Short mmCIF file of C-alpha atoms in Angstrom, two decimals:
data_model
loop_
_atom_site.label_atom_id
_atom_site.label_comp_id
_atom_site.label_asym_id
_atom_site.label_seq_id
_atom_site.Cartn_x
_atom_site.Cartn_y
_atom_site.Cartn_z
CA UNK A 1 55.74 101.43 38.18
CA UNK A 2 56.26 104.79 39.89
CA UNK A 3 59.32 106.69 38.69
CA UNK A 4 61.56 107.71 41.57
CA UNK A 5 62.90 111.23 41.30
CA UNK A 6 66.18 112.41 42.73
CA UNK A 7 66.19 115.38 45.04
CA UNK A 8 67.04 118.51 43.12
CA UNK A 9 68.52 120.09 46.24
CA UNK A 10 70.46 117.33 48.02
CA UNK A 11 71.58 113.72 48.10
CA UNK A 12 69.54 110.76 46.96
CA UNK A 13 65.93 110.08 46.02
CA UNK A 14 63.01 112.13 47.25
CA UNK A 15 61.69 109.20 49.30
CA UNK A 16 65.00 108.53 51.08
CA UNK A 17 66.87 110.09 53.99
CA UNK A 18 65.79 110.92 57.55
CA UNK A 19 62.19 112.10 57.92
CA UNK A 20 61.43 115.21 60.03
CA UNK A 21 60.95 113.17 63.23
CA UNK A 22 64.23 111.33 62.72
CA UNK A 23 65.94 114.62 61.90
CA UNK A 24 64.71 116.12 65.17
CA UNK A 25 66.08 113.11 67.06
CA UNK A 26 69.43 113.56 65.30
CA UNK A 27 69.33 117.20 66.40
CA UNK A 28 68.78 116.20 70.03
CA UNK A 29 71.72 113.80 69.95
CA UNK A 30 74.01 116.38 68.36
CA UNK A 31 72.90 119.09 70.77
CA UNK A 32 73.89 116.83 73.66
CA UNK A 33 77.20 115.92 72.02
CA UNK A 34 78.19 119.50 71.18
CA UNK A 35 76.62 121.13 74.23
CA UNK A 36 74.71 123.68 72.15
CA UNK A 37 71.15 124.38 71.08
CA UNK A 38 70.29 123.05 67.64
CA UNK A 39 67.77 124.64 65.29
CA UNK A 40 64.60 122.88 64.22
CA UNK A 41 64.92 121.12 60.87
CA UNK A 42 64.55 123.31 57.80
CA UNK A 43 61.94 122.00 55.36
CA UNK A 44 63.38 121.05 51.98
CA UNK A 45 62.73 123.44 49.11
CA UNK A 46 59.96 122.83 46.60
CA UNK A 47 60.24 123.62 42.90
CA UNK A 48 57.21 125.93 43.14
CA UNK A 49 59.14 128.12 45.63
CA UNK A 50 61.97 128.84 43.21
CA UNK A 51 62.15 131.87 40.96
CA UNK A 52 64.71 130.78 38.38
CA UNK A 53 66.19 133.30 36.00
CA UNK A 54 64.64 132.97 32.52
CA UNK A 55 66.83 131.04 30.06
CA UNK A 56 69.19 133.28 28.12
CA UNK A 57 69.64 130.83 25.26
CA UNK A 58 67.47 128.48 23.22
CA UNK A 59 68.76 125.35 21.47
CA UNK A 60 68.63 125.09 17.69
CA UNK A 61 65.78 122.99 16.34
CA UNK A 62 68.07 120.03 15.67
CA UNK A 63 68.91 119.83 19.38
CA UNK A 64 65.63 120.92 20.91
CA UNK A 65 64.45 117.36 21.57
CA UNK A 66 67.40 116.56 23.83
CA UNK A 67 67.38 119.87 25.71
CA UNK A 68 65.26 120.94 28.66
CA UNK A 69 64.51 124.26 30.29
CA UNK A 70 62.22 122.62 32.86
CA UNK A 71 62.59 124.13 36.34
CA UNK A 72 63.27 120.74 37.97
CA UNK A 73 66.05 119.93 35.50
CA UNK A 74 67.65 123.35 35.75
CA UNK A 75 67.49 123.43 39.55
CA UNK A 76 68.85 119.90 39.80
CA UNK A 77 71.86 120.83 37.66
CA UNK A 78 72.62 124.11 39.43
CA UNK A 79 74.75 122.58 42.19
CA UNK A 80 76.64 119.48 43.16
CA UNK A 81 76.28 117.93 46.62
CA UNK A 82 78.71 119.84 48.85
CA UNK A 83 77.90 121.44 52.20
CA UNK A 84 77.86 124.83 50.50
CA UNK A 85 75.53 123.54 47.79
CA UNK A 86 73.00 122.12 50.26
CA UNK A 87 73.00 125.29 52.39
CA UNK A 88 72.25 127.45 49.35
CA UNK A 89 69.55 125.05 48.17
CA UNK A 90 67.87 125.06 51.59
CA UNK A 91 67.90 128.86 51.42
CA UNK A 92 66.10 128.61 48.07
CA UNK A 93 69.11 130.34 46.48
CA UNK A 94 69.29 129.17 42.86
CA UNK A 95 70.54 132.48 41.50
CA UNK A 96 72.78 131.03 38.79
CA UNK A 97 71.12 127.98 37.21
CA UNK A 98 72.12 126.60 33.82
CA UNK A 99 70.04 128.08 31.04
CA UNK A 100 69.42 124.67 29.52
CA UNK A 101 70.13 121.06 30.37
CA UNK A 102 71.02 118.73 27.51
CA UNK A 103 70.57 114.95 27.63
CA UNK A 104 72.50 113.51 24.67
CA UNK A 105 71.84 109.85 23.88
CA UNK A 106 74.81 109.38 21.57
CA UNK A 107 78.24 110.77 20.85
CA UNK A 108 77.17 112.61 17.70
CA UNK A 109 74.80 114.70 19.80
CA UNK A 110 77.63 115.54 22.21
CA UNK A 111 79.62 116.81 19.24
CA UNK A 112 76.65 118.90 18.06
CA UNK A 113 76.10 120.33 21.54
CA UNK A 114 79.69 121.51 21.79
CA UNK A 115 79.46 123.04 18.30
CA UNK A 116 76.32 124.90 19.37
CA UNK A 117 77.90 126.18 22.59
CA UNK A 118 81.00 127.33 20.72
CA UNK A 119 78.95 129.18 18.10
CA UNK A 120 76.70 130.74 20.76
CA UNK A 121 79.55 131.61 23.15
CA UNK A 122 77.89 129.55 25.88
CA UNK A 123 79.70 127.67 28.64
CA UNK A 124 79.35 123.88 28.47
CA UNK A 125 79.51 122.00 31.78
CA UNK A 126 79.85 118.20 31.60
CA UNK A 127 77.58 116.52 34.16
CA UNK A 128 77.80 112.88 35.23
CA UNK A 129 75.93 112.04 38.42
CA UNK A 130 76.15 115.52 39.95
CA UNK A 131 77.91 114.27 43.09
CA UNK A 132 80.71 116.87 43.08
CA UNK A 133 81.52 118.29 46.53
CA UNK A 134 83.91 120.98 45.26
CA UNK A 135 81.77 123.11 42.92
CA UNK A 136 82.80 121.06 39.90
CA UNK A 137 79.45 121.18 38.06
CA UNK A 138 78.41 124.70 39.05
CA UNK A 139 77.95 127.43 36.46
CA UNK A 140 80.65 130.11 36.45
CA UNK A 141 79.72 133.48 37.89
CA UNK A 142 79.84 135.32 34.58
CA UNK A 143 77.37 136.81 32.16
CA UNK A 144 77.37 134.23 29.38
CA UNK A 145 74.76 131.53 28.97
CA UNK A 146 75.39 128.05 30.38
CA UNK A 147 74.42 124.61 29.10
CA UNK A 148 74.72 121.63 31.44
CA UNK A 149 75.46 118.49 29.40
CA UNK A 150 74.11 115.49 31.32
CA UNK A 151 75.67 112.22 30.11
CA UNK A 152 73.10 110.04 31.91
CA UNK A 153 71.69 108.54 28.70
CA UNK A 154 75.13 107.26 27.65
CA UNK A 155 74.69 104.44 30.14
CA UNK A 156 75.58 101.09 28.61
CA UNK A 157 78.33 98.50 28.73
CA UNK A 158 79.03 98.24 25.00
CA UNK A 159 81.52 95.41 24.81
CA UNK A 160 83.25 92.95 27.13
CA UNK A 161 86.61 91.31 26.46
CA UNK A 162 86.70 88.36 28.88
CA UNK A 163 90.13 87.23 27.67
CA UNK A 164 91.83 90.50 28.58
CA UNK A 165 89.27 91.08 31.35
CA UNK A 166 88.21 94.54 30.16
CA UNK A 167 85.07 96.30 28.97
CA UNK A 168 84.14 99.25 26.77
CA UNK A 169 81.68 101.33 28.76
CA UNK A 170 79.79 104.55 28.12
CA UNK A 171 80.76 107.35 30.45
CA UNK A 172 77.33 108.28 31.76
CA UNK A 173 76.60 104.96 33.46
CA UNK A 174 76.16 105.18 37.23
CA UNK A 175 77.92 102.83 39.63
CA UNK A 176 75.04 100.45 40.47
CA UNK A 177 74.00 100.02 36.82
CA UNK A 178 77.60 99.34 35.81
CA UNK A 179 78.01 96.60 38.41
CA UNK A 180 74.59 95.12 37.53
CA UNK A 181 75.64 94.71 33.89
CA UNK A 182 78.98 93.11 34.79
CA UNK A 183 77.71 90.77 37.52
CA UNK A 184 76.20 88.04 35.27
CA UNK A 185 79.64 87.63 33.69
CA UNK A 186 81.30 87.16 37.09
CA UNK A 187 83.17 90.44 36.61
CA UNK A 188 83.39 93.74 38.47
CA UNK A 189 85.13 97.08 38.16
CA UNK A 190 85.36 97.06 41.98
CA UNK A 191 85.49 100.85 42.27
CA UNK A 192 83.21 102.00 45.06
CA UNK A 193 83.57 105.67 46.05
CA UNK A 194 81.22 106.94 48.73
CA UNK A 195 79.22 108.58 45.94
CA UNK A 196 78.90 105.22 44.11
CA UNK A 197 75.09 105.23 44.05
CA UNK A 198 74.87 108.54 42.17
CA UNK A 199 78.19 109.03 40.41
CA UNK A 200 79.23 108.04 36.90
CA UNK A 201 82.17 106.35 35.24
CA UNK A 202 83.01 109.50 33.30
CA UNK A 203 82.84 111.56 36.47
CA UNK A 204 85.16 109.15 38.26
CA UNK A 205 87.70 109.45 35.45
CA UNK A 206 87.41 113.22 35.04
CA UNK A 207 87.95 113.78 38.79
CA UNK A 208 90.49 111.00 39.52
CA UNK A 209 88.05 109.38 41.91
CA UNK A 210 89.28 107.34 44.87
CA UNK A 211 87.44 104.09 45.43
CA UNK A 212 87.01 100.87 47.36
CA UNK A 213 90.62 99.77 47.62
CA UNK A 214 92.52 101.32 50.51
CA UNK A 215 95.84 100.19 49.02
CA UNK A 216 97.29 99.42 45.59
CA UNK A 217 94.35 100.26 43.23
CA UNK A 218 93.34 103.37 45.11
CA UNK A 219 92.24 105.60 42.22
CA UNK A 220 90.25 105.12 39.03
CA UNK A 221 93.49 105.81 37.13
CA UNK A 222 94.60 102.23 37.77
CA UNK A 223 91.60 100.79 35.89
CA UNK A 224 91.63 102.99 32.75
CA UNK A 225 92.87 101.10 29.69
CA UNK A 226 91.81 103.60 26.98
CA UNK A 227 89.59 106.66 26.56
CA UNK A 228 87.41 108.28 23.92
CA UNK A 229 86.90 112.02 24.40
CA UNK A 230 84.92 114.62 22.47
CA UNK A 231 86.70 117.98 22.41
CA UNK A 232 85.57 121.19 20.68
CA UNK A 233 88.24 120.55 18.02
CA UNK A 234 87.62 116.86 17.42
CA UNK A 235 87.47 113.37 18.90
CA UNK A 236 90.50 111.87 20.62
CA UNK A 237 90.69 108.11 21.14
CA UNK A 238 93.63 106.42 22.82
CA UNK A 239 94.89 102.94 22.00
CA UNK A 240 93.97 99.89 24.11
CA UNK A 241 97.18 98.65 25.69
CA UNK A 242 98.11 96.95 28.95
CA UNK A 243 100.96 99.42 29.26
CA UNK A 244 103.08 101.71 27.13
CA UNK A 245 106.27 103.71 27.31
CA UNK A 246 105.51 105.73 24.19
CA UNK A 247 105.83 109.28 25.46
CA UNK A 248 103.42 111.07 27.80
CA UNK A 249 100.16 109.13 28.18
CA UNK A 250 97.20 110.61 26.29
CA UNK A 251 94.87 109.06 28.88
CA UNK A 252 96.65 110.91 31.66
CA UNK A 253 95.89 114.21 29.95
CA UNK A 254 92.17 113.66 30.48
CA UNK A 255 92.15 111.69 33.75
CA UNK A 256 91.60 114.41 36.36
CA UNK A 257 90.97 117.14 33.77
CA UNK A 258 87.56 117.88 35.35
CA UNK A 259 85.82 118.55 32.05
CA UNK A 260 87.98 121.48 30.92
CA UNK A 261 89.55 119.74 27.89
CA UNK A 262 86.77 117.52 26.57
CA UNK A 263 83.84 115.29 27.42
CA UNK A 264 84.67 111.64 28.06
CA UNK A 265 82.10 109.51 26.21
CA UNK A 266 83.58 106.01 26.46
CA UNK A 267 86.33 104.15 28.26
CA UNK A 268 87.88 100.75 28.09
CA UNK A 269 88.20 99.71 31.74
CA UNK A 270 90.24 96.92 33.35
CA UNK A 271 87.98 94.56 35.27
CA UNK A 272 88.41 91.89 37.92
CA UNK A 273 86.73 88.64 38.83
CA UNK A 274 84.17 89.09 41.57
CA UNK A 275 85.69 88.18 44.94
CA UNK A 276 84.39 84.99 46.55
CA UNK A 277 86.66 84.87 49.60
CA UNK A 278 87.02 87.49 52.29
CA UNK A 279 88.73 87.98 55.63
CA UNK A 280 88.14 91.03 57.77
CA UNK A 281 88.54 92.29 61.31
CA UNK A 282 88.17 95.41 63.41
CA UNK A 283 91.37 95.84 65.41
CA UNK A 284 91.45 98.15 68.42
CA UNK A 285 94.36 100.40 69.38
CA UNK A 286 94.80 102.50 72.50
CA UNK A 287 95.16 105.63 70.37
CA UNK A 288 95.38 106.86 66.79
CA UNK A 289 99.19 107.12 66.94
CA UNK A 290 99.60 103.42 67.70
CA UNK A 291 97.14 102.55 64.94
CA UNK A 292 99.02 104.74 62.47
CA UNK A 293 102.26 102.95 63.31
CA UNK A 294 100.59 99.61 62.52
CA UNK A 295 99.19 100.96 59.26
CA UNK A 296 102.66 102.28 58.36
CA UNK A 297 104.02 98.74 58.77
CA UNK A 298 101.13 97.24 56.79
CA UNK A 299 101.54 99.74 53.96
CA UNK A 300 105.16 98.64 53.44
CA UNK A 301 104.59 94.91 53.97
CA UNK A 302 103.57 94.09 50.39
CA UNK A 303 100.32 92.55 51.65
CA UNK A 304 98.06 95.19 50.07
CA UNK A 305 94.84 94.73 52.05
CA UNK A 306 91.70 95.83 50.21
CA UNK A 307 90.50 97.62 53.34
CA UNK A 308 92.91 99.36 55.69
CA UNK A 309 90.96 102.26 57.15
CA UNK A 310 92.06 103.61 60.50
CA UNK A 311 89.42 105.53 62.49
CA UNK A 312 90.34 107.73 65.43
CA UNK A 313 88.18 107.22 68.55
CA UNK A 314 85.76 109.97 67.51
CA UNK A 315 85.29 108.56 64.00
CA UNK A 316 84.89 105.05 65.42
CA UNK A 317 82.18 106.25 67.79
CA UNK A 318 80.30 108.21 65.13
CA UNK A 319 80.25 105.25 62.74
CA UNK A 320 79.32 102.70 65.38
CA UNK A 321 82.59 100.79 64.88
CA UNK A 322 83.73 101.61 68.44
CA UNK A 323 82.67 103.15 71.74
CA UNK A 324 84.89 106.24 71.47
CA UNK A 325 87.71 104.99 73.70
CA UNK A 326 89.86 103.24 71.07
CA UNK A 327 91.06 103.86 67.56
CA UNK A 328 89.74 101.14 65.25
CA UNK A 329 91.47 99.71 62.18
CA UNK A 330 88.99 98.22 59.71
CA UNK A 331 91.19 95.66 57.98
CA UNK A 332 90.21 93.32 55.17
CA UNK A 333 91.37 91.17 52.28
CA UNK A 334 89.39 89.72 49.38
CA UNK A 335 90.11 87.38 46.50
CA UNK A 336 88.46 85.43 43.70
CA UNK A 337 91.39 83.04 43.60
CA UNK A 338 92.78 81.94 46.97
CA UNK A 339 92.10 81.69 50.71
CA UNK A 340 93.36 84.66 52.67
CA UNK A 341 94.38 83.17 56.00
CA UNK A 342 98.11 83.63 55.42
CA UNK A 343 97.74 87.27 54.40
CA UNK A 344 95.49 88.03 57.36
CA UNK A 345 97.76 86.21 59.80
CA UNK A 346 100.73 88.32 58.78
CA UNK A 347 98.63 91.51 58.83
CA UNK A 348 97.34 90.93 62.36
CA UNK A 349 100.89 90.10 63.45
CA UNK A 350 101.90 93.60 62.29
CA UNK A 351 99.00 95.02 64.27
CA UNK A 352 99.90 93.10 67.43
CA UNK A 353 103.46 94.39 67.12
CA UNK A 354 102.03 97.88 67.65
CA UNK A 355 99.61 97.06 70.45
CA UNK A 356 96.58 96.10 68.38
CA UNK A 357 93.93 93.95 70.03
CA UNK A 358 92.82 91.38 67.48
CA UNK A 359 89.53 89.39 67.52
CA UNK A 360 89.99 85.63 67.91
CA UNK A 361 88.62 84.63 64.50
CA UNK A 362 90.23 87.47 62.56
CA UNK A 363 92.35 85.30 60.27
CA UNK A 364 89.55 83.04 59.03
CA UNK A 365 88.66 83.20 55.33
CA UNK A 366 84.93 83.33 54.68
CA UNK A 367 83.09 82.61 51.47
CA UNK A 368 79.83 84.39 52.26
CA UNK A 369 79.15 88.00 51.28
CA UNK A 370 77.92 88.73 54.81
CA UNK A 371 81.57 88.73 55.87
CA UNK A 372 81.85 92.37 54.82
CA UNK A 373 78.60 93.41 56.53
CA UNK A 374 78.98 92.18 60.09
CA UNK A 375 80.49 93.53 63.30
CA UNK A 376 82.45 96.76 63.56
CA UNK A 377 83.55 96.51 59.91
CA UNK A 378 79.92 96.22 58.84
CA UNK A 379 78.92 99.15 61.06
CA UNK A 380 81.60 101.30 59.47
CA UNK A 381 80.46 100.25 55.98
CA UNK A 382 76.84 101.18 56.68
CA UNK A 383 77.85 104.52 58.20
CA UNK A 384 80.09 105.20 55.19
CA UNK A 385 77.29 104.58 52.68
CA UNK A 386 74.69 106.48 54.70
CA UNK A 387 76.85 109.51 55.45
CA UNK A 388 75.64 111.69 52.53
CA UNK A 389 72.01 111.33 53.65
CA UNK A 390 72.93 112.11 57.26
CA UNK A 391 75.04 115.11 56.19
CA UNK A 392 72.05 116.75 54.50
CA UNK A 393 69.99 116.25 57.66
CA UNK A 394 72.73 117.83 59.78
CA UNK A 395 72.99 120.81 57.44
CA UNK A 396 69.23 121.23 57.69
CA UNK A 397 69.61 121.56 61.45
CA UNK A 398 71.78 124.64 60.99
CA UNK A 399 75.08 122.92 61.80
CA UNK A 400 78.35 122.73 59.89
CA UNK A 401 79.35 119.31 58.57
CA UNK A 402 82.37 119.30 56.31
CA UNK A 403 85.35 117.14 55.37
CA UNK A 404 88.93 117.86 54.33
CA UNK A 405 90.98 115.13 52.67
CA UNK A 406 94.66 115.19 51.84
CA UNK A 407 97.82 113.04 51.67
CA UNK A 408 101.30 113.36 53.18
CA UNK A 409 104.44 111.23 53.35
CA UNK A 410 105.07 109.07 56.42
CA UNK A 411 108.16 111.02 57.54
CA UNK A 412 106.03 114.17 57.92
CA UNK A 413 102.76 112.63 59.03
CA UNK A 414 103.09 112.89 62.84
CA UNK A 415 103.84 116.63 62.81
CA UNK A 416 101.37 117.24 59.99
CA UNK A 417 98.52 115.50 61.81
CA UNK A 418 99.21 117.13 65.17
CA UNK A 419 99.47 120.63 63.69
CA UNK A 420 96.51 120.34 61.34
CA UNK A 421 94.26 118.82 64.01
CA UNK A 422 95.18 121.56 66.47
CA UNK A 423 94.64 124.40 64.00
CA UNK A 424 91.38 122.94 62.72
CA UNK A 425 90.11 122.56 66.31
CA UNK A 426 91.22 126.10 67.11
CA UNK A 427 89.41 127.43 64.03
CA UNK A 428 86.23 125.57 64.97
CA UNK A 429 86.29 126.96 68.52
CA UNK A 430 87.12 130.48 67.36
CA UNK A 431 84.53 130.62 64.60
CA UNK A 432 81.74 128.45 65.99
CA UNK A 433 82.35 128.17 69.72
CA UNK A 434 81.86 124.40 69.82
CA UNK A 435 82.54 121.44 67.57
CA UNK A 436 84.61 118.34 66.91
CA UNK A 437 87.39 117.44 64.49
CA UNK A 438 87.95 113.74 63.81
CA UNK A 439 90.24 111.83 61.45
CA UNK A 440 90.45 108.59 59.55
CA UNK A 441 92.71 107.14 56.87
CA UNK A 442 90.81 106.55 53.63
CA UNK A 443 93.76 105.18 51.65
CA UNK A 444 97.37 104.30 52.47
CA UNK A 445 100.50 103.98 50.38
CA UNK A 446 103.98 102.65 51.11
CA UNK A 447 105.20 106.25 51.29
CA UNK A 448 102.31 107.85 53.18
CA UNK A 449 98.65 107.94 54.26
CA UNK A 450 95.63 109.88 53.01
CA UNK A 451 94.09 111.37 56.18
CA UNK A 452 90.48 112.54 55.99
CA UNK A 453 89.26 115.06 58.57
CA UNK A 454 85.62 115.61 59.50
CA UNK A 455 84.36 118.80 61.13
CA UNK A 456 81.04 118.89 62.96
CA UNK A 457 80.32 122.25 64.54
CA UNK A 458 77.68 124.51 65.94
CA UNK A 459 76.71 127.40 63.73
CA UNK A 460 74.67 130.53 63.54
CA UNK A 461 72.09 129.45 60.94
CA UNK A 462 72.22 132.66 58.90
CA UNK A 463 76.06 132.56 58.95
CA UNK A 464 76.60 128.91 58.02
CA UNK A 465 78.38 129.72 54.77
CA UNK A 466 80.57 132.44 56.23
CA UNK A 467 81.63 130.26 59.14
CA UNK A 468 82.22 127.29 56.83
CA UNK A 469 84.37 129.42 54.54
CA UNK A 470 86.50 130.68 57.43
CA UNK A 471 87.14 127.16 58.74
CA UNK A 472 87.81 125.80 55.25
CA UNK A 473 90.31 128.57 54.52
CA UNK A 474 92.15 128.00 57.82
CA UNK A 475 92.42 124.24 57.27
CA UNK A 476 93.28 124.49 53.57
CA UNK A 477 95.98 127.06 54.21
CA UNK A 478 97.49 124.94 56.97
CA UNK A 479 97.61 121.68 55.05
CA UNK A 480 99.15 123.39 52.03
CA UNK A 481 101.85 125.12 54.12
CA UNK A 482 102.61 121.79 55.83
CA UNK A 483 103.25 120.15 52.46
CA UNK A 484 100.02 118.19 51.91
CA UNK A 485 97.82 118.16 48.82
CA UNK A 486 94.69 120.28 48.68
CA UNK A 487 92.78 117.14 47.65
CA UNK A 488 93.47 113.43 47.51
CA UNK A 489 90.28 112.27 45.79
CA UNK A 490 87.59 114.97 45.87
CA UNK A 491 89.02 116.94 42.92
CA UNK A 492 89.68 120.68 42.61
CA UNK A 493 86.48 122.17 41.18
CA UNK A 494 85.89 125.80 42.11
CA UNK A 495 86.15 125.41 45.88
CA UNK A 496 89.79 124.23 45.93
CA UNK A 497 90.99 126.42 43.10
CA UNK A 498 92.76 129.12 45.23
CA UNK A 499 95.00 126.50 46.87
CA UNK A 500 95.44 124.36 43.76
CA UNK A 501 96.85 127.43 42.00
CA UNK A 502 99.61 127.50 44.61
CA UNK A 503 100.22 123.74 44.76
CA UNK A 504 100.54 123.29 41.00
CA UNK A 505 103.97 124.07 39.44
CA UNK A 506 103.94 127.21 37.29
CA UNK A 507 105.38 125.41 34.27
CA UNK A 508 102.67 122.77 34.45
CA UNK A 509 100.02 125.50 34.65
CA UNK A 510 101.33 126.98 31.43
CA UNK A 511 101.35 123.57 29.73
CA UNK A 512 97.77 122.86 30.89
CA UNK A 513 96.64 126.27 29.66
CA UNK A 514 98.26 125.57 26.29
CA UNK A 515 96.48 122.22 26.06
CA UNK A 516 93.16 123.90 26.81
CA UNK A 517 93.79 126.64 24.25
CA UNK A 518 94.47 123.95 21.64
CA UNK A 519 91.54 121.66 22.42
CA UNK A 520 89.03 124.30 23.56
CA UNK A 521 90.07 127.51 21.77
CA UNK A 522 86.89 129.38 22.72
CA UNK A 523 87.13 128.40 26.37
CA UNK A 524 83.63 126.94 26.62
CA UNK A 525 84.31 123.82 28.72
CA UNK A 526 83.83 124.24 32.47
CA UNK A 527 85.48 127.69 32.50
CA UNK A 528 87.21 128.64 35.74
CA UNK A 529 87.85 125.06 36.90
CA UNK A 530 91.55 124.16 37.29
CA UNK A 531 92.73 127.15 35.22
CA UNK A 532 91.40 130.31 33.64
CA UNK A 533 90.77 129.74 29.95
CA UNK A 534 92.66 131.72 27.36
CA UNK A 535 90.04 132.46 24.72
CA UNK A 536 91.29 132.79 21.16
#
């Protein structure tokens, strides 16, 4: 059996994604849409073209077997999968690769790797699936050596508790493998971020990943029952409990810590029975404002749909869920226990109250898995899963393709959305001359939505990064001033750090710095992410 290799420079496997002919066709379509000339596709980089800096550190003999200085491994762990990462990779710019990549197969080796890095003064960067889009797995721009610690061999479901409906799972397991192990038991974690194919359980926890559910269980936080974390000063393991009021939660210290406090090696996760009943519909609204009003009502109805994603006309057109004239609400419920007709009937009633046009069979519960893969809802799903592959193709055509995700309360949403959309569009026109800004809701809460903006713009190929940075700064500054969060589910990493520093309360920053100084006194873990380490 031939071993499939992942691309070291972009998303997915080497044999997947648009081929050059398909990429040229994509370029023609985008040129017509944007009214600009589009460059010919850039060929992907080859390992033989790279001149990587020689390793500045060598592992001790006891760890040599699990460490690699191979060019493919080092290049593949240099970047995540953001727009900026792919542009640099296509330019053959791998100026700051890790000096070594470690592949521990057990927790004891993780402990030994951190001891080695501490003794050698090397930075240690935890690496799950490498799907970060915010610079979260990138080496810091400093002189010391860097070791990327890839958890991919810690990839098993170790124990299942069917009575409590939970499982103890190693942190390096990727989404598909996790679901494959749970499926024979009729169980599922049911956490499907867009990066699901190539992201890990530990990465989801460390970055507070947002997943499949548009309401209620929106983040991985809701599924964490207990954690086991290796820190440079020892192992921390929290107690399995359904809930606790015993002081600040130790789990919450590490959920969202982005690898700066320790390396998550295991987690007890709350599971669910696999859904067998589904009801879904694509509901059209005359405009995004009317759709948002319906979603506002749904979010406070107590119905908690599993899917409640509102696409503006541009997003609907791009995904194939609509023709570009209407906003489309992709609405759905699922259950392993009961038919969903009553829930769907009330949900579509809320939509009709706000001018929604509802398909005739929208309230019917179906028991076949194809229910989630047909019609406009199915088109959106396919576009959602294929977007990372398409993004790389667009970047290779010399264009700018970037997203900005945030959250805001309902009372401020209308002004927030109008102002941010206008300023983002202005920045695109000013910097690039032509482009589009579209919006969708990825998740919704009773007190507000999580809007997700997509920028597609013309670019001067040799100024892609500069133009991207100018647009990103303009949008990030605006959303922060308007009271939104710099990120809802993409994490902080290095890219969002300037705005996170301003969003985060000063007292909390001091407390987080104190926690890092205690758990990581030599400041080796992912230095420069979230806070600057105080090295003792």
